[in-house]
Structures are given as structure tokens and as C-alpha cells.
PDB file of C-alpha atoms in Angstrom:
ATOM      1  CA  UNK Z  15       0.000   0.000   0.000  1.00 62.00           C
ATOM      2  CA  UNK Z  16       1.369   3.408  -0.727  1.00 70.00           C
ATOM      3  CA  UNK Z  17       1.870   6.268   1.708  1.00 93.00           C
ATOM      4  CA  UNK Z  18       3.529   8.053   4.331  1.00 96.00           C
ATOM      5  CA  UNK Z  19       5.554   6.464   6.775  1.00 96.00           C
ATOM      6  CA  UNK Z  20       6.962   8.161   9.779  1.00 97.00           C
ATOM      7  CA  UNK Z  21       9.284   6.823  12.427  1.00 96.00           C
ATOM      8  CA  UNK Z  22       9.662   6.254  15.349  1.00 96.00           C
ATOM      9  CA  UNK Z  23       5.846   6.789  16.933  1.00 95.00           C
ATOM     10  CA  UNK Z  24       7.159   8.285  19.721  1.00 96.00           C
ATOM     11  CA  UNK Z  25      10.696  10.030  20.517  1.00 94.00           C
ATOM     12  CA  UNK Z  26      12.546  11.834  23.785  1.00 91.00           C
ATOM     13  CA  UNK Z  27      14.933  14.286  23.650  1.00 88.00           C
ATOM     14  CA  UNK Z  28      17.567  15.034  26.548  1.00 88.00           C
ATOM     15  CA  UNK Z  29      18.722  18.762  26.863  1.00 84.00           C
ATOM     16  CA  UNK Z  30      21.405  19.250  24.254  1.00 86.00           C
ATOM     17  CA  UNK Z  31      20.680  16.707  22.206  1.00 91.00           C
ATOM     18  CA  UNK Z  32      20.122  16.694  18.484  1.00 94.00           C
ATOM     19  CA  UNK Z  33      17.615  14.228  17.289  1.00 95.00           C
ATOM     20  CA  UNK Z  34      16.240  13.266  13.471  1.00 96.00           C
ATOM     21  CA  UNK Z  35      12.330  12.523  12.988  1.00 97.00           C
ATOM     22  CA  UNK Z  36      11.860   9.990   9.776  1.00 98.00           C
ATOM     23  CA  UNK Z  37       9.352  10.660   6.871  1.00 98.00           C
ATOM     24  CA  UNK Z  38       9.536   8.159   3.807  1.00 98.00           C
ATOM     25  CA  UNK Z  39       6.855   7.932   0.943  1.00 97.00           C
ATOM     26  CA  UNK Z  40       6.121   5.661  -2.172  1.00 95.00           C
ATOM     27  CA  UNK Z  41       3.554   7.857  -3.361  1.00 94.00           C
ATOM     28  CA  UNK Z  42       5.859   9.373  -6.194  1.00 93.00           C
ATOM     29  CA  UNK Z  43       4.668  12.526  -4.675  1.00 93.00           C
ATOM     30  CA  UNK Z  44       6.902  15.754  -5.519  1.00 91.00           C
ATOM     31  CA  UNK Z  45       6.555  17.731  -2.651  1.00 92.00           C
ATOM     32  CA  UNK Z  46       7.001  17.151   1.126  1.00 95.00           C
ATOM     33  CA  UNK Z  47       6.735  18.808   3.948  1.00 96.00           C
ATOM     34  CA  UNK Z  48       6.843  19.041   7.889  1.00 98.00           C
ATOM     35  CA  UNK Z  49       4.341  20.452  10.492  1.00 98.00           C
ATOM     36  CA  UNK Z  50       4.624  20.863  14.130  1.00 98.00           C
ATOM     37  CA  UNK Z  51       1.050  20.697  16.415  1.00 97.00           C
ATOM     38  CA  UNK Z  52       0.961  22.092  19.768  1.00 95.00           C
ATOM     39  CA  UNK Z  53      -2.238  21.458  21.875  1.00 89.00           C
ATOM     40  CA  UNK Z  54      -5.164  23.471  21.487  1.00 82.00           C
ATOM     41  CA  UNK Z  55      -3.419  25.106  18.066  1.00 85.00           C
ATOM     42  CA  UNK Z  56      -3.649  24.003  14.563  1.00 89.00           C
ATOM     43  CA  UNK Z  57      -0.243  22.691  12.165  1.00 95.00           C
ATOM     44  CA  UNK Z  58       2.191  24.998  11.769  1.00 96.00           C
ATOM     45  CA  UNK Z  59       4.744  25.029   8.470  1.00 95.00           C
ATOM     46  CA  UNK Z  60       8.203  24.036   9.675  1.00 97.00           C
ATOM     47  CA  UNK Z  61      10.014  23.514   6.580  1.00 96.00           C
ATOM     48  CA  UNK Z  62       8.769  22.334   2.866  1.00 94.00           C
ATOM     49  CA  UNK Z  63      10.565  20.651  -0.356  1.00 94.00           C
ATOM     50  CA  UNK Z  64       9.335  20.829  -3.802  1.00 90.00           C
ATOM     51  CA  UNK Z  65      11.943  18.760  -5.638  1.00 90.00           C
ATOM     52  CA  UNK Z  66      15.065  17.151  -4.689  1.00 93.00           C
ATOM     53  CA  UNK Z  67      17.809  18.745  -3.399  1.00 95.00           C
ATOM     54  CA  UNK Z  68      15.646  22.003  -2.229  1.00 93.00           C
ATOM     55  CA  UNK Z  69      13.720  22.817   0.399  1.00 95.00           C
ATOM     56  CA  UNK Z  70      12.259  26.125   1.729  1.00 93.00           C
ATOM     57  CA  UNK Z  71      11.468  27.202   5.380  1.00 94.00           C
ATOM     58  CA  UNK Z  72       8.332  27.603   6.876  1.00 93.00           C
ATOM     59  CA  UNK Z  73       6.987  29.948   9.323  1.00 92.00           C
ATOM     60  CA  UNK Z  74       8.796  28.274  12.433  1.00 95.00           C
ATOM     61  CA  UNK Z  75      12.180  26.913  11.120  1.00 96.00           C
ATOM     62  CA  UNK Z  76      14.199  28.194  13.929  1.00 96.00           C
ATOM     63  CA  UNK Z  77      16.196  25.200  15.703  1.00 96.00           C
ATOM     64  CA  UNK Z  78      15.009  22.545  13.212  1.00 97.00           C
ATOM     65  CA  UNK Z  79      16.691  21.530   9.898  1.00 97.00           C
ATOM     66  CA  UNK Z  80      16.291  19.228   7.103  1.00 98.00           C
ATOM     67  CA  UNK Z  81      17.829  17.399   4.019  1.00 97.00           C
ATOM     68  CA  UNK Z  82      16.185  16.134   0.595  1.00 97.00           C
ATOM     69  CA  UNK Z  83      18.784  13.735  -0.763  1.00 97.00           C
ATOM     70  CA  UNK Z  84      15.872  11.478  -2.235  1.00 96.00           C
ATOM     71  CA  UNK Z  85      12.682  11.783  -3.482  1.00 96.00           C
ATOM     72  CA  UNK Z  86      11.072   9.371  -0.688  1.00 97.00           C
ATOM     73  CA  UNK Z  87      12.786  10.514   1.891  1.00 98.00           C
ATOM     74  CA  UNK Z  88      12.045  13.863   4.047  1.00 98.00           C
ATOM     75  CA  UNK Z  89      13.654  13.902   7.439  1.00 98.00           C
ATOM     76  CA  UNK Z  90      13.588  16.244  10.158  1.00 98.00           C
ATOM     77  CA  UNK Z  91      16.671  17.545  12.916  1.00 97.00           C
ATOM     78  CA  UNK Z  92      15.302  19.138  15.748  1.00 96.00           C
ATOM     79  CA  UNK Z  93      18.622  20.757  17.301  1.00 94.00           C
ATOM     80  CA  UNK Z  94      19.439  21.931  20.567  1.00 90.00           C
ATOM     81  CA  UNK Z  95      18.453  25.263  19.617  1.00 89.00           C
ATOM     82  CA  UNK Z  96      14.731  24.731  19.407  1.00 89.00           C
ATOM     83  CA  UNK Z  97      13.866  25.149  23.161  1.00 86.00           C
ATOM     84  CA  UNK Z  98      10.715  23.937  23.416  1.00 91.00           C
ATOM     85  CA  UNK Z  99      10.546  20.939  20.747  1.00 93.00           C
ATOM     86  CA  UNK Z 100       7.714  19.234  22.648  1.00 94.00           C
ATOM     87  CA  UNK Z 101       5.051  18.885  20.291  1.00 96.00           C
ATOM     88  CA  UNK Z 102       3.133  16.481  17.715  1.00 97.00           C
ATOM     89  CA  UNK Z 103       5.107  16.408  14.329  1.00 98.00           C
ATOM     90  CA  UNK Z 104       3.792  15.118  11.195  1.00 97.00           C
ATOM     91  CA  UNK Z 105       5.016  14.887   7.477  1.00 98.00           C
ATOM     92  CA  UNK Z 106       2.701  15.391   4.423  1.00 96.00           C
ATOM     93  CA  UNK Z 107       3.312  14.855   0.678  1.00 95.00           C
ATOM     94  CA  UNK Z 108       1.605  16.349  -2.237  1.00 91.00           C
ATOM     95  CA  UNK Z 109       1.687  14.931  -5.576  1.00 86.00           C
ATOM     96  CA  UNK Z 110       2.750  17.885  -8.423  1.00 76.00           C
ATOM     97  CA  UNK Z 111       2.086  21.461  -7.454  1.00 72.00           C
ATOM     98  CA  UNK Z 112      -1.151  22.115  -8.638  1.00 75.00           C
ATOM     99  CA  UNK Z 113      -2.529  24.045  -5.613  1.00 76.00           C
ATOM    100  CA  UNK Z 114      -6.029  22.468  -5.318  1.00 78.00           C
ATOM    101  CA  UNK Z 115      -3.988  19.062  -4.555  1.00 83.00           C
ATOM    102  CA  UNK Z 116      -4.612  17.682  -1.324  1.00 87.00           C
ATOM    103  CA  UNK Z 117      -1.631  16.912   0.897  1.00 91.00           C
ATOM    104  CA  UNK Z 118      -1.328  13.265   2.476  1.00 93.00           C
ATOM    105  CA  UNK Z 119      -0.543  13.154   5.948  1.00 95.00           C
ATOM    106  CA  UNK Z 120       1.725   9.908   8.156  1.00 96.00           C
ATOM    107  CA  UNK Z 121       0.760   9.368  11.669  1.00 95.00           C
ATOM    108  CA  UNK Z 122       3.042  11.747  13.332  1.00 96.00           C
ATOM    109  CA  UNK Z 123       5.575  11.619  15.892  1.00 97.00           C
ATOM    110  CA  UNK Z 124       5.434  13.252  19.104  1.00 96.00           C
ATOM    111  CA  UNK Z 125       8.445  14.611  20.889  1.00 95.00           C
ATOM    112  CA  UNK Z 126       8.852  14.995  24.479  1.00 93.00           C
ATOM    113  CA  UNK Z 127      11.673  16.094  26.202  1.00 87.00           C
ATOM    114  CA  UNK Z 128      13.627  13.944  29.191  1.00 82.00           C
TER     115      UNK Z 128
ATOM    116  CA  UNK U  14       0.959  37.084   5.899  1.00 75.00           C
ATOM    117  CA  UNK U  15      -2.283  34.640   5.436  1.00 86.00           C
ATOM    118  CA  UNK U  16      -4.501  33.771   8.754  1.00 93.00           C
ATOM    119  CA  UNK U  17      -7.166  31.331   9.094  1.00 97.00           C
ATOM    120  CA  UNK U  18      -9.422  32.111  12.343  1.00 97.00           C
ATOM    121  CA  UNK U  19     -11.830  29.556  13.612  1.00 98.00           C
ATOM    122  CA  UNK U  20     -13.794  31.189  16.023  1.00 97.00           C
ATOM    123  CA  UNK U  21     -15.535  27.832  17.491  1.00 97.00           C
ATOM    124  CA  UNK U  22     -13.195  25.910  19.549  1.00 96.00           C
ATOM    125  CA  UNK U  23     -15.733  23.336  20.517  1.00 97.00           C
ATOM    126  CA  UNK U  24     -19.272  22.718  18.221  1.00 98.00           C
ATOM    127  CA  UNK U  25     -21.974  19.488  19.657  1.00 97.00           C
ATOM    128  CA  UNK U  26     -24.511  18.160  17.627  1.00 97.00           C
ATOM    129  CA  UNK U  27     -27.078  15.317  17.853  1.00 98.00           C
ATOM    130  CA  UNK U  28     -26.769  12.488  15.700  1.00 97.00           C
ATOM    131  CA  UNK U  29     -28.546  12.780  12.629  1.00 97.00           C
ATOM    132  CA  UNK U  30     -28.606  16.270  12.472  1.00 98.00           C
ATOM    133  CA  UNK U  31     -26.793  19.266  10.442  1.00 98.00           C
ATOM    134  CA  UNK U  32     -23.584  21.479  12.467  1.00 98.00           C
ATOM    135  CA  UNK U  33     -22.135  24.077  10.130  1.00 98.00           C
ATOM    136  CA  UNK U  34     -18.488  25.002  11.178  1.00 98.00           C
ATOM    137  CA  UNK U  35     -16.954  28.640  10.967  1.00 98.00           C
ATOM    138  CA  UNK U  36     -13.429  29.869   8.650  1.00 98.00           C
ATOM    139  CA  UNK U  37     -12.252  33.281   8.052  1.00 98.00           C
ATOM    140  CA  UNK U  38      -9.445  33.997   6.758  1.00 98.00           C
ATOM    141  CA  UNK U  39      -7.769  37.367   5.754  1.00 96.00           C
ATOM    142  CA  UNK U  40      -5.375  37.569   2.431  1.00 94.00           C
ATOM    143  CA  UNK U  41      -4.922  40.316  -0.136  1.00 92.00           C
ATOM    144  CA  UNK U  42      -4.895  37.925  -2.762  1.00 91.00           C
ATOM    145  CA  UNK U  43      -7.414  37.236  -4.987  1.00 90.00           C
ATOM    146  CA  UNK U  44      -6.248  33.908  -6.349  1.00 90.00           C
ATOM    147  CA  UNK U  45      -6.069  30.789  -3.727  1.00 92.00           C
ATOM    148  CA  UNK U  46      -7.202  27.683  -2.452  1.00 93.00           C
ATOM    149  CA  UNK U  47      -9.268  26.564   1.064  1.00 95.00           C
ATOM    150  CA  UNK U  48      -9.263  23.183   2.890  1.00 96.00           C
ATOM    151  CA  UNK U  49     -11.147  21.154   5.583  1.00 97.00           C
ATOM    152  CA  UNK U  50      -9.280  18.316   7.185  1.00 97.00           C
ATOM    153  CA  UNK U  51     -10.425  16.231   9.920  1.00 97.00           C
ATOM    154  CA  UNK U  52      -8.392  14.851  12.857  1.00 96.00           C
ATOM    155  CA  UNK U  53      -9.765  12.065  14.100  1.00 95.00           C
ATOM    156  CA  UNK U  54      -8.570  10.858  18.013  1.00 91.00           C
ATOM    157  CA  UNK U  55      -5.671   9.075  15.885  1.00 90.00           C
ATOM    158  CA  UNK U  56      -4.232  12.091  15.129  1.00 90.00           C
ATOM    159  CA  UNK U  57      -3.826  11.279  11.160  1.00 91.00           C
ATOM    160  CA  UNK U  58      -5.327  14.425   9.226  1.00 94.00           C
ATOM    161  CA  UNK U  59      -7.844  13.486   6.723  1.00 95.00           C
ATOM    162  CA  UNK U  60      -8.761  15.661   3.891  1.00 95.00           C
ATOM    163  CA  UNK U  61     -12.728  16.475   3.789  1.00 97.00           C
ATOM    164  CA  UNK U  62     -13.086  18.922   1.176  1.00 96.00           C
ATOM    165  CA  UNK U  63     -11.808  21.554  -1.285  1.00 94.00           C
ATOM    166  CA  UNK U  64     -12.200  24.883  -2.568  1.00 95.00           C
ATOM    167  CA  UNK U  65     -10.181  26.828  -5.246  1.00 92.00           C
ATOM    168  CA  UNK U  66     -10.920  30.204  -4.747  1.00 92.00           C
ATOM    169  CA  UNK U  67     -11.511  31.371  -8.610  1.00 91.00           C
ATOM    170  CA  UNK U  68     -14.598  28.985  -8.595  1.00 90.00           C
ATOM    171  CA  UNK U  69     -18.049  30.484  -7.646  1.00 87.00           C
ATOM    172  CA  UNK U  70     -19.633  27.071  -6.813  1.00 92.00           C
ATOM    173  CA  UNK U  71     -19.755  25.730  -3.388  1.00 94.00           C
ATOM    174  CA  UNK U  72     -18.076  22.205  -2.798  1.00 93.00           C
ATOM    175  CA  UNK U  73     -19.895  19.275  -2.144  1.00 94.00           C
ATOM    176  CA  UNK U  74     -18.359  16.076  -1.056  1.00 93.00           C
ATOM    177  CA  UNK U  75     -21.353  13.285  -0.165  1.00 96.00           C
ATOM    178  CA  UNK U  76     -22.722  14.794   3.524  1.00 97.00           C
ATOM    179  CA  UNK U  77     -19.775  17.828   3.554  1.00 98.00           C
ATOM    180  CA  UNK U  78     -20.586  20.929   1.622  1.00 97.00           C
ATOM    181  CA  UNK U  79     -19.089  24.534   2.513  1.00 97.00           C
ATOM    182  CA  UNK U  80     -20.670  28.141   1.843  1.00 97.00           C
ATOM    183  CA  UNK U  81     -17.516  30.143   0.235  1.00 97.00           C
ATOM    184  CA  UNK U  82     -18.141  33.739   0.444  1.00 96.00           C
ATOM    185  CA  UNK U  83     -15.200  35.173  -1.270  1.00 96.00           C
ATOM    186  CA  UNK U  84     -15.830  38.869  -0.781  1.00 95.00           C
ATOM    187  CA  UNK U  85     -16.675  38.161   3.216  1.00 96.00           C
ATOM    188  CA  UNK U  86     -13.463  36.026   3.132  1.00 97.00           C
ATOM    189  CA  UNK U  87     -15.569  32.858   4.913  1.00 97.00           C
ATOM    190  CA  UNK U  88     -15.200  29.300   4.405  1.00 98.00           C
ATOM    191  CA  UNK U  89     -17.691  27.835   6.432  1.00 98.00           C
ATOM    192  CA  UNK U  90     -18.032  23.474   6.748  1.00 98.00           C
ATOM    193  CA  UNK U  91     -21.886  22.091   6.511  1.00 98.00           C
ATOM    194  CA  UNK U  92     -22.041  18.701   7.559  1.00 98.00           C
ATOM    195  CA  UNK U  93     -25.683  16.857   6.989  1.00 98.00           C
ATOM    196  CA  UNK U  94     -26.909  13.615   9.032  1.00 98.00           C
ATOM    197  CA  UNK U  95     -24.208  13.913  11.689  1.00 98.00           C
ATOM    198  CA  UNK U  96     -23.059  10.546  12.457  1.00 97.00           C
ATOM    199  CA  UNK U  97     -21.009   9.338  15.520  1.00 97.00           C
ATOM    200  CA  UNK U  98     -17.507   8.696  12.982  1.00 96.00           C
ATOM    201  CA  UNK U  99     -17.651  12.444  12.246  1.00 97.00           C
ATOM    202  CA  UNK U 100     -16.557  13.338  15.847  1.00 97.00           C
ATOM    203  CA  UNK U 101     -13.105  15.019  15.277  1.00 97.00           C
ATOM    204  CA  UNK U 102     -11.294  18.105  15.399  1.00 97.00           C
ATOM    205  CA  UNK U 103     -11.822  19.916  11.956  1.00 98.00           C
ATOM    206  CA  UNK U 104      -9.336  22.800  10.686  1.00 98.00           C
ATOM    207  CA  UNK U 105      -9.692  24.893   8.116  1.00 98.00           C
ATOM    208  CA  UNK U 106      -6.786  25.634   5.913  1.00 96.00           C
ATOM    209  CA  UNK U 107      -5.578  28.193   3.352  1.00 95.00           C
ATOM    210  CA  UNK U 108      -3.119  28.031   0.407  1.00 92.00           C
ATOM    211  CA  UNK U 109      -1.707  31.007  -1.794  1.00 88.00           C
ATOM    212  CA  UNK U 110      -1.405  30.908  -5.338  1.00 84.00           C
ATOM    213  CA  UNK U 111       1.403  32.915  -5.999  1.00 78.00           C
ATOM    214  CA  UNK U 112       4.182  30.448  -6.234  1.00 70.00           C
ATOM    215  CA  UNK U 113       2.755  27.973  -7.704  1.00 66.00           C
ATOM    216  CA  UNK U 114       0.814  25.064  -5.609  1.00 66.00           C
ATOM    217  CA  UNK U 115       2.990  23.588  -3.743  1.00 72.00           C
ATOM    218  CA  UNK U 116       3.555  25.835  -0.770  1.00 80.00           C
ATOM    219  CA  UNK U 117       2.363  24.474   2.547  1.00 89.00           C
ATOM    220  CA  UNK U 118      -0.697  25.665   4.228  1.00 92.00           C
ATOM    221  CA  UNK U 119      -1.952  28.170   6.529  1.00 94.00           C
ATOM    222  CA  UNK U 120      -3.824  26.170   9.380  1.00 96.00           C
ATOM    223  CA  UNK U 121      -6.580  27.764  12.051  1.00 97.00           C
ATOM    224  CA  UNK U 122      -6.417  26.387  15.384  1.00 96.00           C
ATOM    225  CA  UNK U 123      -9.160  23.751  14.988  1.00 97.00           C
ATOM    226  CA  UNK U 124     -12.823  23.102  15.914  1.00 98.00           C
ATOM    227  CA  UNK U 125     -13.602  20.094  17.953  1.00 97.00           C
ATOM    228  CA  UNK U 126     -16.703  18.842  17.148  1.00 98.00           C
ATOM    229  CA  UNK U 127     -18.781  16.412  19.363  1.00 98.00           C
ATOM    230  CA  UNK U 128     -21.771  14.088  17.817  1.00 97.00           C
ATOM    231  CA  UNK U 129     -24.005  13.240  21.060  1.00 96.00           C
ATOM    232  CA  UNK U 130     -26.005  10.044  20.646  1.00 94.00           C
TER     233      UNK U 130
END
């Protein structure tokens, strides 16, 4: 079946630590991106990639990073320097970039911090 | 920059009948797109419906239909025959044009909606 993987379910950070939230697709889809939920607020745009080997920052990039070395693969860095990383993560794809497409959503991870 | 406000944080509705949920958003462009998903207790976001913003006609999708009133900038969500699966938070979502379709969206903060039996 295709879609959105993203791994692991659940993931703690200590302070100082760097750690790297997994998206993979076999959708074919073009475009990925990442979105961070807080409680009570809706998805906020962390960073986004149209093609491979670019990617664009959101509205909340600070402390987080990324890398699009293949088409199926999106993943996410949350640094030290985000200071409050706890939060619900998910990864979407879109297939082309015609803006009435829909974008297809994994099942998130949620970070907490130790 | 784009804002979607939901002004209902929590909507309840007997089963079986008909909850509309609010959207506004404010944008100076004329040219965009508008989106319901649905988060069930799961957490995965579902897509419910669609809207491109050149188009006139309201979107209908089975039981989901919205009222777009471009000039009023409001997106509102109609559901019909409530049913006990449609319990979920809802957010409304905007998308520019402008650089082509692939830029990520513009979330509110979410209506939960509860179906009572």
C-alpha cells in the first residue's frame, strides 16, 4: 500500500541533544513537507521541499533543519536550539504542485523532552 | 501574511442532524485555495473537502458541503446527518497561489466537534 511512513511513533529528547524525525513515501509525490502541532493550536509550516535537493522554510524553522537527498525521503533535525521541541510532528506529501492538490498526511511523531 | 481564524473551539450536535463550522481567513490575494481536514482521536489528518478560490460554486463532497463567500473572506463546513464517525477536530486551511501550488498551508487552530447520541 502506498503512503507516508513516519518513524519512530514516539521520541525523547535530553537537553542538548540533536535528534532526526523519519518521513519516507512511495507515493511518487513531488513535494514534502513538515508540520509541528501544539495542543489546542492548529499545524504549523516548519520547513517544505518541492523537488530534490531544495527545500524552503516555513513559518517556524528556527532550531530545526532538514535534508532532501531522495525523493522518498524527508527527514527532520530538531537541534538543541529549538527550546521547546515538545510537540506532535507530522510529514505530508503532495503529488505535483497544482494548488487544489490535497496533501497526504503519516501518523506523526510526538516529541517529548527527558 | 495569510490567517485562518476559527472562532468555534468546541461545536456538539445530535446524531442525525446538520452542524455548520466557521473559517475566516484574511489575504490580499485574490487567487487561492481553502481546505477542511479532519483529525480524528488518531491524530492522522484526513482531507474532507476543497475549494479553489476562482470557482463560484460551493463544494460538495457526499454529507460535507461549505458556503464560500469570497468577498466576506468565509469558508464555512456544513455537515448533513451527523453521524457518531464524524466526531473530530476539523481545521480549516488556506493556500496562496502565488508560487505555484505547492507551498504548505496556513492552518486555524481547529474546531472540535462532538456528535451526542
Amino acid at each position: 500500500d502506498g503512503g507516508i511512513t513516519q518513524s519512530p511513533k514516539y521520541l525523547f529528547r535530553k537537553e542538548g541533544q540533536n535528534v532526526t524525525l523519519s518521513c519516507e513515501q512511495n507515493l511518487n509525490h513531488d513535494a514534502m513537507y513538515w508540520y509541528r502541532q501544539d495542543p489546542g493550536q492548529g499545524l504549523r509550516l516548519i520547513y517544505y521541499s518541492q523537488i530534490v535537493n531544495d527545500f524552503q522554510k516555513g513559518d517556524i524553522a528556527e532550531g530545526y533543519s532538514v535534508s532532501r537527498e531522495k525523493k522518498e525521503s524527508f527527514p527532520l533535525t530538531v537541534t538543541s536550539a529549538q527550546k521547546n521541541p515538545t510537540a506532535f510532528y507530522l510529514c505530508a506529501s503532495q503529488e505535483g504542485s497544482r494548488g487544489n492538490q490535497p496533501q497526504h498526511f503519516g501518523d506523526g511523531t510526538r516529541l517529548s523532552i527527558l | 501574511a495569510q490567517t485562518v481564524t476559527q472562532s468555534q473551539p468546541e461545536m456538539s450536535v445530535q446524531e442525525a442532524e446538520t452542524v455548520t463550522l466557521s473559517c475566516t481567513y484574511d489575504t490580499s490575494e485574490s487567487d487561492y485555495y481553502l481546505f477542511w481536514y479532519k483529525q480524528p482521536p488518531s491524530r492522522q489528518m484526513i482531507l474532507v473537502i476543497r475549494q479553489e478560490a476562482y470557482k463560484q460554486q460551493n463544494a460538495t463532497e457526499n454529507r460535507f458541503s461549505v458556503n464560500f463567500q469570497k468577498a466576506a473572506k468565509s469558508f464555512s463546513l456544513k455537515i448533513s446527518d451527523s453521524q457518531l464517525g464524524d466526531a473530530a477536530m476539523y481545521f480549516c486551511a488556506y493556500r496562496s497561489a502565488l508560487r505555484g501550488g505547492a507551498d504548505g498551508l496556513t492552518f486555524g487552530k481547529g474546531t472540535h466537534l462532538i456528535i451526542q447520541p
